[in-house]
Short mmCIF file of C-alpha atoms in Angstrom, two decimals:
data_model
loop_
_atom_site.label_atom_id
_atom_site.label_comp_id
_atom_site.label_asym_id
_atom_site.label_seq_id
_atom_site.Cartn_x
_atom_site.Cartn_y
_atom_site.Cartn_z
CA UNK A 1490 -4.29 -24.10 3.40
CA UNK A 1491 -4.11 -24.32 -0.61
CA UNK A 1492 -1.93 -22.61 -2.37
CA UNK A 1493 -4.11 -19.84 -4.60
CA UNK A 1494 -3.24 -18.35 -7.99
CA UNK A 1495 -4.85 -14.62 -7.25
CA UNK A 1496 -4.62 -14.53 -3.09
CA UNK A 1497 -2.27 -15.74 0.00
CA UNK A 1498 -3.80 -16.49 2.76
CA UNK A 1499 -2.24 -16.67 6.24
CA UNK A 1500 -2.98 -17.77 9.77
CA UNK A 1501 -1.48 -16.27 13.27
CA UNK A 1502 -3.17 -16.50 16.54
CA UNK A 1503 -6.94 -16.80 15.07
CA UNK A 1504 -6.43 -13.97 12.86
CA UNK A 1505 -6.24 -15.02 9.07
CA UNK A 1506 -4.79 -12.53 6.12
CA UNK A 1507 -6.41 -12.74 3.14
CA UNK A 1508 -4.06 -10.66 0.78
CA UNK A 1509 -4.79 -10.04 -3.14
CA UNK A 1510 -1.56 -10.66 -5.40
CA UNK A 1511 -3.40 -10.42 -8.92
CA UNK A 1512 -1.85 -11.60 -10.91
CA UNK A 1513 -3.49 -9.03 -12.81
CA UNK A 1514 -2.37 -5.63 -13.04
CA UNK A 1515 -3.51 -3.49 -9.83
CA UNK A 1516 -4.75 -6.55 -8.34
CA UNK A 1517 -7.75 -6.56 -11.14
CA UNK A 1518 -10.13 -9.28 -11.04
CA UNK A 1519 -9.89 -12.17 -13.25
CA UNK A 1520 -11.08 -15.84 -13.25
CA UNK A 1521 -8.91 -17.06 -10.63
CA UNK A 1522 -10.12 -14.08 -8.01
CA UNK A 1523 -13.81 -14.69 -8.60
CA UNK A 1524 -13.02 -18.72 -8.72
CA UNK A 1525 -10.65 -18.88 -5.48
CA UNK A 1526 -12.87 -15.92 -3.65
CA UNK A 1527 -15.45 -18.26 -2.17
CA UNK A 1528 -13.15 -21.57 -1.55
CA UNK A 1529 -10.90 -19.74 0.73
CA UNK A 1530 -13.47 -18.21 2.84
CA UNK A 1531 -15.34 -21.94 2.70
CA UNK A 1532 -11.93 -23.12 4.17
CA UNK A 1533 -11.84 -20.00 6.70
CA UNK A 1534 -15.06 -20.56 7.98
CA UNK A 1535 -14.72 -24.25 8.15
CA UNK A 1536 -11.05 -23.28 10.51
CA UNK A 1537 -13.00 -23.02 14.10
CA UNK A 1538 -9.22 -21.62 14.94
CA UNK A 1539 -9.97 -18.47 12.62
CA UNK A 1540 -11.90 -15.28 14.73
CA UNK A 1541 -11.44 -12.73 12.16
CA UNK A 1542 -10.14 -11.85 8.79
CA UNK A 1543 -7.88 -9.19 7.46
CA UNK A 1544 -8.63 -8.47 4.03
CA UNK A 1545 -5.51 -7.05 2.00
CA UNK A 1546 -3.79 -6.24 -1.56
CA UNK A 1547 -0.13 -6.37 -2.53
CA UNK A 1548 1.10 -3.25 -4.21
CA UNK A 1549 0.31 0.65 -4.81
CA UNK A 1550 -3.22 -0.70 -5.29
CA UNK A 1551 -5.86 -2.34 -3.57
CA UNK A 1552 -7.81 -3.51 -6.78
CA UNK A 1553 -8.08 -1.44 -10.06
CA UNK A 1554 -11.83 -4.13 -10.64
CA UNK A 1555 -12.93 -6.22 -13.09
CA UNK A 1556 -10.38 -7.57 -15.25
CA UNK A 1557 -12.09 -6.23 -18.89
CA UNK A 1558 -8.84 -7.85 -20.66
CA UNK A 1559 -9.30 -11.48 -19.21
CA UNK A 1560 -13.52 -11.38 -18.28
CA UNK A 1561 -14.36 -9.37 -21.32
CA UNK A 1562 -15.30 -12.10 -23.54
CA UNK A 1563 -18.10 -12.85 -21.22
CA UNK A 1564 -19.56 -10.18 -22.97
CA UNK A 1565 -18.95 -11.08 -26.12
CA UNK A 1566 -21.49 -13.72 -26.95
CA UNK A 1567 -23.84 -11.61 -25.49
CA UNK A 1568 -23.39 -9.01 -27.42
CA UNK A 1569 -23.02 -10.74 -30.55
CA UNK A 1570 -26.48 -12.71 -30.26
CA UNK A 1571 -28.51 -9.84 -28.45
CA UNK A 1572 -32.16 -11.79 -28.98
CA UNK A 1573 -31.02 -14.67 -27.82
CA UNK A 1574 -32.07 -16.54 -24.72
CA UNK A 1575 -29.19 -18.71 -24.41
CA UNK A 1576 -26.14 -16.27 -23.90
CA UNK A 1577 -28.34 -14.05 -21.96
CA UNK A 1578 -28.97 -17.24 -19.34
CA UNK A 1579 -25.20 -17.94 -19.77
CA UNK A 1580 -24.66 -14.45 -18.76
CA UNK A 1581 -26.86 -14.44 -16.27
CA UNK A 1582 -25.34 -17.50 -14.66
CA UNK A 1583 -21.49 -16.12 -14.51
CA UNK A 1584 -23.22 -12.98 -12.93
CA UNK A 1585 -24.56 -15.05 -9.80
CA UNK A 1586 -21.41 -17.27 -9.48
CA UNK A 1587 -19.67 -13.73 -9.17
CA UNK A 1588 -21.62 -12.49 -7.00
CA UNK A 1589 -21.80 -15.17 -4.73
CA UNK A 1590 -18.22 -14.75 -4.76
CA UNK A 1591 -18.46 -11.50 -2.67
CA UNK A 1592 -21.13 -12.90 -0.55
CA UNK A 1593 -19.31 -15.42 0.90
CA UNK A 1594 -16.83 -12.01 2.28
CA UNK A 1595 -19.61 -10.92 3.65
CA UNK A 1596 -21.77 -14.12 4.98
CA UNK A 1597 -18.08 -14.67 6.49
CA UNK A 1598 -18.92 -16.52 10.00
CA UNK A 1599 -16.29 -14.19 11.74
CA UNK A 1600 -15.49 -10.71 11.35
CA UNK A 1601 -13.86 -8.80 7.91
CA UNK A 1602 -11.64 -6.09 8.70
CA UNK A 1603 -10.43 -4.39 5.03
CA UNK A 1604 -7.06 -2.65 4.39
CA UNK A 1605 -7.14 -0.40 1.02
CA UNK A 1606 -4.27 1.30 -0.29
CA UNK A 1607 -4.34 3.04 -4.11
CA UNK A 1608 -7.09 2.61 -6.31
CA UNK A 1609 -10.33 0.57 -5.51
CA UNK A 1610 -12.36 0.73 -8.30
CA UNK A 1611 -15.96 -1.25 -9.23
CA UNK A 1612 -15.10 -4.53 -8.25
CA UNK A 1613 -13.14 -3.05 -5.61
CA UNK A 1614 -15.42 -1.45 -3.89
CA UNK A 1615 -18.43 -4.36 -4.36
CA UNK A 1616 -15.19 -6.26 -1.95
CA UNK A 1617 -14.73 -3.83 0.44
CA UNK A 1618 -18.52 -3.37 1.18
CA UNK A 1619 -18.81 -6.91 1.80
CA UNK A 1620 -16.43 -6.26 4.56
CA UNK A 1621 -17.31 -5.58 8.49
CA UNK A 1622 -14.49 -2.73 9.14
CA UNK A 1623 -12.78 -0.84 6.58
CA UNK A 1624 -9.32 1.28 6.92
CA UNK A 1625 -7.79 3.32 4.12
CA UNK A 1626 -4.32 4.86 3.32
CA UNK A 1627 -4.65 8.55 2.60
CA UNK A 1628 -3.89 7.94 -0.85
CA UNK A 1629 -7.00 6.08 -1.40
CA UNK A 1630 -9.24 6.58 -3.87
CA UNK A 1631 -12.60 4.94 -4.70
CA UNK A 1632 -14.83 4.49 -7.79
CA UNK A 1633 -18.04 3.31 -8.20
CA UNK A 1634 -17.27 3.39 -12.13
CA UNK A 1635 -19.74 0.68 -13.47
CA UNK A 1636 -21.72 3.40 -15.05
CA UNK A 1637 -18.81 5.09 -16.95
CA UNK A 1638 -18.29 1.32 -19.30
CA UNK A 1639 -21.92 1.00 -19.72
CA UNK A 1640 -22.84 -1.23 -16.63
CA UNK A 1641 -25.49 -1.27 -13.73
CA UNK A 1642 -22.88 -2.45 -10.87
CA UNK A 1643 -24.24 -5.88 -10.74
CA UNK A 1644 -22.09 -7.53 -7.57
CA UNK A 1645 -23.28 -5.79 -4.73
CA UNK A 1646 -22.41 -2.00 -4.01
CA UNK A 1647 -25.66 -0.80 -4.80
CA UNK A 1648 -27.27 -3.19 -2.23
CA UNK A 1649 -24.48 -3.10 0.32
CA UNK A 1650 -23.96 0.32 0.40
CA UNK A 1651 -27.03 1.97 0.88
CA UNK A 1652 -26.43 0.57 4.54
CA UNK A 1653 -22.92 1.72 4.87
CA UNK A 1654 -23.18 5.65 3.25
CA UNK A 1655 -26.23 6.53 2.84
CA UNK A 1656 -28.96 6.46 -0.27
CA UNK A 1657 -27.80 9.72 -1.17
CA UNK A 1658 -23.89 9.15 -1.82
CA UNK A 1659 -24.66 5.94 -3.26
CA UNK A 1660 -26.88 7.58 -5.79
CA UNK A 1661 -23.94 10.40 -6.40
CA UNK A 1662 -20.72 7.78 -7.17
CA UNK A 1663 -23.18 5.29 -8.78
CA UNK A 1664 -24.51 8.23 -11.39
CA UNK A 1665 -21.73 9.94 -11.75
CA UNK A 1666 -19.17 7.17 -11.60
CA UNK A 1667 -16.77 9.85 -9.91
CA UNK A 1668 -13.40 8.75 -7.94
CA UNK A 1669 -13.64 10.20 -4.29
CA UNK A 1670 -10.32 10.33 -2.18
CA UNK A 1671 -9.61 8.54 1.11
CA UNK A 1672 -10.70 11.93 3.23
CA UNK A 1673 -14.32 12.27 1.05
CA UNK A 1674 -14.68 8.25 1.79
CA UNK A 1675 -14.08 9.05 5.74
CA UNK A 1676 -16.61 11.87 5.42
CA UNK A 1677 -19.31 9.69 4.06
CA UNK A 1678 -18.43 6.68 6.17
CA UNK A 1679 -17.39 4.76 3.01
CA UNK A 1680 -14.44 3.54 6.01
CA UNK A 1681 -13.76 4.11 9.77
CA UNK A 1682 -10.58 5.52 9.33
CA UNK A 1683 -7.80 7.11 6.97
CA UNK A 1684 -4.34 6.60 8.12
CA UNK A 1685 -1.12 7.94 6.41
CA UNK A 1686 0.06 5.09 4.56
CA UNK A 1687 -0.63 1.80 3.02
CA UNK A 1688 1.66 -0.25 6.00
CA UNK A 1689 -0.23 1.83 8.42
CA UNK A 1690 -4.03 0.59 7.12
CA UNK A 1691 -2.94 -2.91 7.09
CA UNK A 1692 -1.38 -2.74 10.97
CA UNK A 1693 -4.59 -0.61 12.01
CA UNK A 1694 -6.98 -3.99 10.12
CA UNK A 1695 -4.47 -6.61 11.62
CA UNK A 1696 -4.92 -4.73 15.39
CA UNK A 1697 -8.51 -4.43 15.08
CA UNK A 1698 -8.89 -8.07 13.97
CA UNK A 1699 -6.58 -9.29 17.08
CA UNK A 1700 -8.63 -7.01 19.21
CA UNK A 1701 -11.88 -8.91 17.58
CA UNK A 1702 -9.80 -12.55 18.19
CA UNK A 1703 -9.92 -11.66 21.80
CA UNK A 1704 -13.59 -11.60 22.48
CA UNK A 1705 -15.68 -14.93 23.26
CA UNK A 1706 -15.92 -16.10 19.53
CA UNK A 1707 -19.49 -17.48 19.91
CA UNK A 1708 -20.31 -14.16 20.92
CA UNK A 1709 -18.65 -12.46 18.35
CA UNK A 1710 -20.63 -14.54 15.55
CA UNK A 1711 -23.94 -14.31 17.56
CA UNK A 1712 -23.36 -10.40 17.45
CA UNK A 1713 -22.30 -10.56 13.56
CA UNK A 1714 -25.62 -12.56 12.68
CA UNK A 1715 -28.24 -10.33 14.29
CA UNK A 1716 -26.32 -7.05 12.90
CA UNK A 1717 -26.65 -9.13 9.53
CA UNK A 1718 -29.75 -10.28 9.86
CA UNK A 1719 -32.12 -7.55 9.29
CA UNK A 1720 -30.62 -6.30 5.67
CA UNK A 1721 -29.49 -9.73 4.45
CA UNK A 1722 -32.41 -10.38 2.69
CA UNK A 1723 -32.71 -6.93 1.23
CA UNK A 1724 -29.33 -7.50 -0.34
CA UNK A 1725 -30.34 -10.83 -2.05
CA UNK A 1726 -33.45 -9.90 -3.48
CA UNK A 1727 -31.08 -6.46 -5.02
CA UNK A 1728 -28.54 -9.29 -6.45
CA UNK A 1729 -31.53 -11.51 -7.87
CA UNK A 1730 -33.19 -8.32 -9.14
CA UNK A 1731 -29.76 -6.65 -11.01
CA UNK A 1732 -29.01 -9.90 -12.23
CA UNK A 1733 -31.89 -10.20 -14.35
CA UNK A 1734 -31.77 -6.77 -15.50
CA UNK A 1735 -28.90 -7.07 -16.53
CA UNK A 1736 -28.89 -10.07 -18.28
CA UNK A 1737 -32.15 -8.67 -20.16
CA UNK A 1738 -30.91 -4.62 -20.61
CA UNK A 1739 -26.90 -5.07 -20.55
CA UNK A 1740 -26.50 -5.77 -24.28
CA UNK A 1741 -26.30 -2.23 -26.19
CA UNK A 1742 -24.18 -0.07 -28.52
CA UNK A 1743 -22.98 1.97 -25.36
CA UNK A 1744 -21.65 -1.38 -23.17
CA UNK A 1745 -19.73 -2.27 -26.18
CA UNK A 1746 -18.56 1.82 -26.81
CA UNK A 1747 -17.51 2.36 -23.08
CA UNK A 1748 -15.66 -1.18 -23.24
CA UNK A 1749 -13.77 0.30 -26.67
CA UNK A 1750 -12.98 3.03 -24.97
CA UNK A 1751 -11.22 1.81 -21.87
CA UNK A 1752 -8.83 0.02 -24.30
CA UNK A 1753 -8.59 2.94 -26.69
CA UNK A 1754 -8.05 5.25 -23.51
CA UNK A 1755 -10.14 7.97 -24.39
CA UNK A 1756 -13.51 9.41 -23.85
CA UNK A 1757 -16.54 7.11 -24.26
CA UNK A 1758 -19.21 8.56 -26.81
CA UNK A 1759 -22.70 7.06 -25.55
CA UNK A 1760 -25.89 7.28 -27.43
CA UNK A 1761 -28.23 5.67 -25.29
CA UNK A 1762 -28.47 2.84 -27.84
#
């Protein structure tokens, strides 16, 4: 395998480990996550030895999101030139490449099985949901916080995880942008399982991934595609859809208040402008 600036990855008996190292603080995501994000699962699925995939973080914390210190310039231009077509299409672009990111978690040939410890916030969360299985730590807690800096979640929660939760929760953390703790997420089915610490998630993922390895692989993916297939092209018509939006609405006073804000650490002030 390569050797990765933001992941390690590791092989044993057909189960791989895909663990987040940052380098970020709290695992956040910055060009080397949403770059190295699709080439290792092109090199997982392309391993006919791999039968499932733990996905992991290093640390108190699974991922704290997007890195705003490192991917905030993205912004920048299009913020600056707000009538302009050409760092609106620019914007538009990086949105797909990161998106397509997470999609290649979840077009994944063979099973994801997710182990979240800490804080998994935005980003986080648009991961996880990606993911087949999902165990927590019980000091998980979850954000759908997009909405709080001034953002429609562009990277798929709102299209994966109407599926997952429910229309109705989704509409709750998306609005409100409110953190829920590991026993709300069991409640609402946001994972299968809390467990009582961070080691014991990642042994519960890794255990349900060998028990996955086990099974006929061919069957395994045949039973992966048809669960896939009937919502996969609800998903990417949502990612086309909030793509565009964004890259057409994004750019206003609040975006750039709620991104002053997280840097300030205080309150945002929004004015609908």
């Amino acid at each position: 395998m390569t050797e990765w600036n933001a992941f390690t990855v590791d092989i044993t008996d057909h189960v791989a480990q895909v663990t987040l190292i940052g380098p970020g603080k709290g695992n956040a995501m910055g060009r080397d996550f949403w770059r190295e994000l699709p080439l290792i699962f092109a090199e997982l699925d392309g391993d006919p030895q791999v039968r499932a995939v733990v996905l992991a973080a290093a640390g108190k914390h699974f991922s704290f999101g997007l890195d705003l210190a490192e991917m905030g310039g993205d912004f920048l231009p299009l913020m600056a030139d707000r009538a302009l077509a050409g760092p609106r299409s620019r914007f538009h672009t990086t949105v797909k490449s990161m998106q397509a990111a997470v999609t290649a978690v979840a077009d994944s040939r063979v099973p994801v099985v997710a182990a979240v410890q800490g804080w998994c916030i935005g980003g986080g969360v648009d991961l996880i949901a990606a993911a087949d299985i999902r165990y927590a730590s019980a000091d998980a807690k979850f954000s759908v916080r997009e909405a709080k800096i001034g953002i429609v979640a562009d990277i798929g929660s709102l299209q994966r995880l109407p599926a997952i939760i429910g229309e109705g929760h989704l509409r709750e953390l998306a609005y409100t942008g409110k953190d829920i703790d590991a026993a709300r997420a069991a409640q609402i089915n946001l994972v299968n399982e809390v467990v009582s610490d961070a080691e014991t998630a990642l042994a519960a993922a890794q255990r349900t991934a060998r028990d996955i390895a086990a099974n006929p692989p061919l069957v395994v993916q045949g039973v992966k595609d048809v669960l896939d297939r009937e919502r996969a092209g609800v998903v990417a018509d949502g990612l086309r859809y909030v793509a565009a939006w964004n890259a057409a609405f994004l750019p206003s006073d609040d975006l750039t208040e709620g991104i002053s804000a997280v840097f300030e650490k205080r309150p945002p002030n929004f004015t609908g402008e």
